[in-house]
C-alpha cells in the first residue's frame, strides 16, 4: 500500500519551497488515496451496443462445415432495413474476413460478399441505401483493408494478397460491374487485378484465371465484346500477351467474341496458334512463362516463378483449341509431340517437368477425342510410365500409377477408346511386355474391356505385331509373341457368355478371328493377311517353342469354349476346317507325317464331314450322339496336327465307334462301340489337361443313357486300383517313367496340376483305417532307416565312425592315422557307386510319389464322370453297382479330397432317388441287387472309419431301403438288417458304430411314414 502511495506521490509536482515528504506525510498519503480512487473510476469502460447475432454470423462464416457457412451467409443476407452505415460496416467486415487465414474464412466470406454485393451494390442512385462501386465506396474499402501497413511479415502480405484476390473475384462474380455498358469502373478493377498479378509470380496464374472467368461471364452480355477488348488491351499493356495467361485469354476472347477488336502486330494474323507462331508458342509452353514483348520500346519480361504441382488452366485451353482442325493453326499432334512427349518426357527432363507431363496426360486422356489418344501416349510417355511405375521408390511412382488408372477409367466410360490405346502401347511403340515392365495389369485390364464389335480390329493389330514384333533380336521377339499369345487366351476367357442369338453370332465371329490367327501362326510357315491377301513371312522367324505355345493356346481356348458355347463342337470344328482348308492351298503347312498317319487323318476328316452334315440336316437337339462324336473327332484331329503321339490311335478307335454306333449295326456291335467309346473317354481323362477333362465330360453326358454294366465296370476298376507303382502300371500298361508330363506354367497352361498336399499322406485321416493312418509315419521311418544305412556304409568305406559314436569310444581304441593318396584314390569308385545307389533310391521315391499323384488325379476324374452318370441315370439298376466301390474308395484312399468326393456322391445319390412305393412298376433286378448289397453295406458300417465315411454308409443303407420298397420289398427286410447290426453292436465290444446310423434310420422312418401308410392302405 505504501509503495503504491509513494509511486503515485512521485507524479505530483512540488516546488523547492514546499515541505518535504517527511514533514507532510499524512497530507501526501491522503492525496495519493484520492488519486487512486479517481483512477479506478476511469478504468470502468462504457457499454457498447454489440449485435451478438451478427458476431455469431461472422463466426459461422469461417466454420469448416460447408452447411454452417451457407446457413450463416443466408442469415446475413436476410437482414433488412439496413442503413448506409450498416452496409459499409458489413462490406468492410466481409473484406477484412477475406484477409484471414483462419479455418475456412475465405470460402465463407467470399460467398457472402458475392451475394451481398449482388444484393446491395449499384451503379445508380436509388431511394434505398446502396453501396457505390466507385473509388469512394466498395473499391475504396477493398484498397484500405487489403493493403498491408508498416513492416508486415511475409505471411501477412500473403494473406492480404489473397484477400484482395478473393474480393476482386467476388465483385466479378456478383456481375454488378456489367450492369451498364460503362467500362470505366471495370477498368479500375482490371488495374487492381494486374497490379496484384505483378506483385508475386504465383498470383499471376490466379489473376489470369479470374480474367478468364470474367470472359466466360460476359459471353451472353450485350456489351461483352467491349469488356473483352478492355481485358486484352490491359494484358497487352502490361506485357503479358506472350505468356501462358496471355495466350489463353487471347484464344478465349477470339472464341467467345469472334468480332472483338484485338491489338495489332502481336501475333501473326492475330492468332497465337498460327503455324508460323509454332516456335514462339512451344517456347512459351516449355518455359511455362512468357517471352518479353516490347511495349513502347521497353522490354517487359516475366517468368512464371516456382514450380507448382497444379496444372495451369491455359494448358487445356490451348491444346483443346488445336483440335478444331483449323488448317492455318498448329495441329494437336505436332504441338503435343514437341512440347510434351519430346519435351517433358525427354530423358534429360527434371522430375518436375515429367510430373507436369503426367498431369497433362491424365487431363487429356479423359477428354480428348479417341483419334488423339495415340498421340497423347507417345513413345517417351510410355517409356517414362514404364520406368516410373516399375519401382515404388521412384519419385513419380504414385502419379504414374494414377495415370495408368486414368487409361482404364477412360475405357470404362468409352470402350471404343481401348483400340487407340492398345495400338499406341503395343503396335506403335512395341511395348507388348508393358505389364511385365510396370509390374502391373494395365494391358490385361484394357484387353478385358475390349467390346466384341472391336475385337476383330484389336486382333488385326496384334497379328501385325506377332508377324513383325519390331525387333531383330530373336529372343526378345519370341518373348513378345509369347506374351501376346497369352493375351489372346485371356481375351477369350474374359468374354461374357452370349445372352442372345445376335450376341452369340458376334461372339463366335470375334473368337473365330483369334483362333484363325493362332492357327496361321501355329501350323503354317507363311502368314496371309485375311484382309488383302498379302503374303508375309514372320521376321524374325517363329521359333518351335512359339509354335508350341500357339498350339497350346488353341487347345486352352477350346477348353474354355467347350463349356461356354451352346454348341460345344462349333469352334473345334471351325479350327479343323480352317486347318484343312489352308493345307489344301499354298500356305506351306508345317505338319510332317508318314503316309499312314496322313491317310488316318484324311479318313477321320471325311467321317467328321459326314457327321457334321448329319447334325446340320437334323438339328443338334435331335443328334446328341453325332454332337459328341463331332466334338471328339475335331479335337483329336487338332491333337494329331499338333504332334500328339496318341492322337492317331484315338482316331482309329473313333472311326470304329462311328461305324458301330451310327451306321445301323446290330445291338451287340453298338454295345461294343459304346465300350470302345468308354475306353476313349477314360484315356482322355487320364491326361492332365483341362481341355480333355471338359471334353470327356461333354461326351460322357451325351452317352450317359448308353452306358452299360461293362462301361461302369471300367470305371469301378479305376476306383479299386491301388495308389502305387503297381496300380499305375496296371491302369496305364506302361512304365511310370513314360507318364511324366511336362507342365507349363502361367495363365497359358492347359494342364491341371494336382496339389502336392492332396496327394501325399495328409489324407490318411479321411480313411480312418489302422493301415492307412500310419502311412506318413512309416514313410518318415523308412527315410530315417535309409539314411542310417547310408551313413553306416559310408563309415565302413572310409574307415571312420559318426561323430556321436566316435565320442563314446575311448581314445586308446581310436585310430589317429590318416589315409594316404593311394588309399584315397582307391576309395573313389566305391564312393561313386554308393552315391549312385543313393540317387537311384531317391529317384524311386519320387517315382512312387508321382505314381500316387497320377492315380489320385485319375480317380478324381472318374468320380466326376460317375457324378454325371448318377445325376441322369440314378433310377437304373446298374447304378446300384457303384455303391460299394464308392464306399470302399472313401474308406481306403489315402487322399482326403477323393474320400470326401466319394461320400458326397453317395449322399447326393440318396437324395436324388425318391421313395415312390405307390408306383406299381417294379424291377426284379433292382430288387435282387438291393437285397444283395444291403447286408454288405451294414457290414462296412461295423468297420472303423472316418465320420464322413460312416455317414455315407448310413445314407447308402437308406438308399437301398428305398430301392427295396419301390420294387416290391417289405419294410420288414430293412428292419431285419438294422436289427442285426444293433445286435452285433450290443454283443461285440470291438464293434463300434456311430449312433447316427440308427438316428438317420428313425428320422427317415418318421418322414416316410405317410408314404408307407399309403402302401398298407393299397
PDB file of C-alpha atoms in Angstrom, residues 176 213 233 415 538 563 603 608 673 698 758 813 882 901 927 962:
ATOM      1  CA  UNK A 176     -22.500  -5.782 -60.660  1.00  0.00           C
ATOM      2  CA  UNK A 213     -13.880 -16.404 -65.670  1.00  0.00           C
ATOM      3  CA  UNK A 233      -5.809  -4.352 -74.027  1.00  0.00           C
ATOM      4  CA  UNK A 415     -14.929 -48.738 -74.514  1.00  0.00           C
ATOM      5  CA  UNK A 538       7.331 -63.660 -89.975  1.00  0.00           C
ATOM      6  CA  UNK A 563     -18.245 -75.332 -71.694  1.00  0.00           C
ATOM      7  CA  UNK A 603     -10.397 -90.773 -93.179  1.00  0.00           C
ATOM      8  CA  UNK A 608     -16.217 -85.661 -89.473  1.00  0.00           C
ATOM      9  CA  UNK A 673     -18.887 -99.310 -79.890  1.00  0.00           C
ATOM     10  CA  UNK A 698     -19.298 -83.276 -72.556  1.00  0.00           C
ATOM     11  CA  UNK A 758      -3.651 -83.557 -51.593  1.00  0.00           C
ATOM     12  CA  UNK A 813      40.805 -97.562 -29.267  1.00  0.00           C
ATOM     13  CA  UNK A 882     -21.470 -98.157 -57.825  1.00  0.00           C
ATOM     14  CA  UNK A 901     -15.924 -86.559 -53.022  1.00  0.00           C
ATOM     15  CA  UNK A 927     -34.793-105.652 -56.006  1.00  0.00           C
ATOM     16  CA  UNK A 962     -35.938 -97.056 -50.735  1.00  0.00           C
TER      17      UNK A 962
END
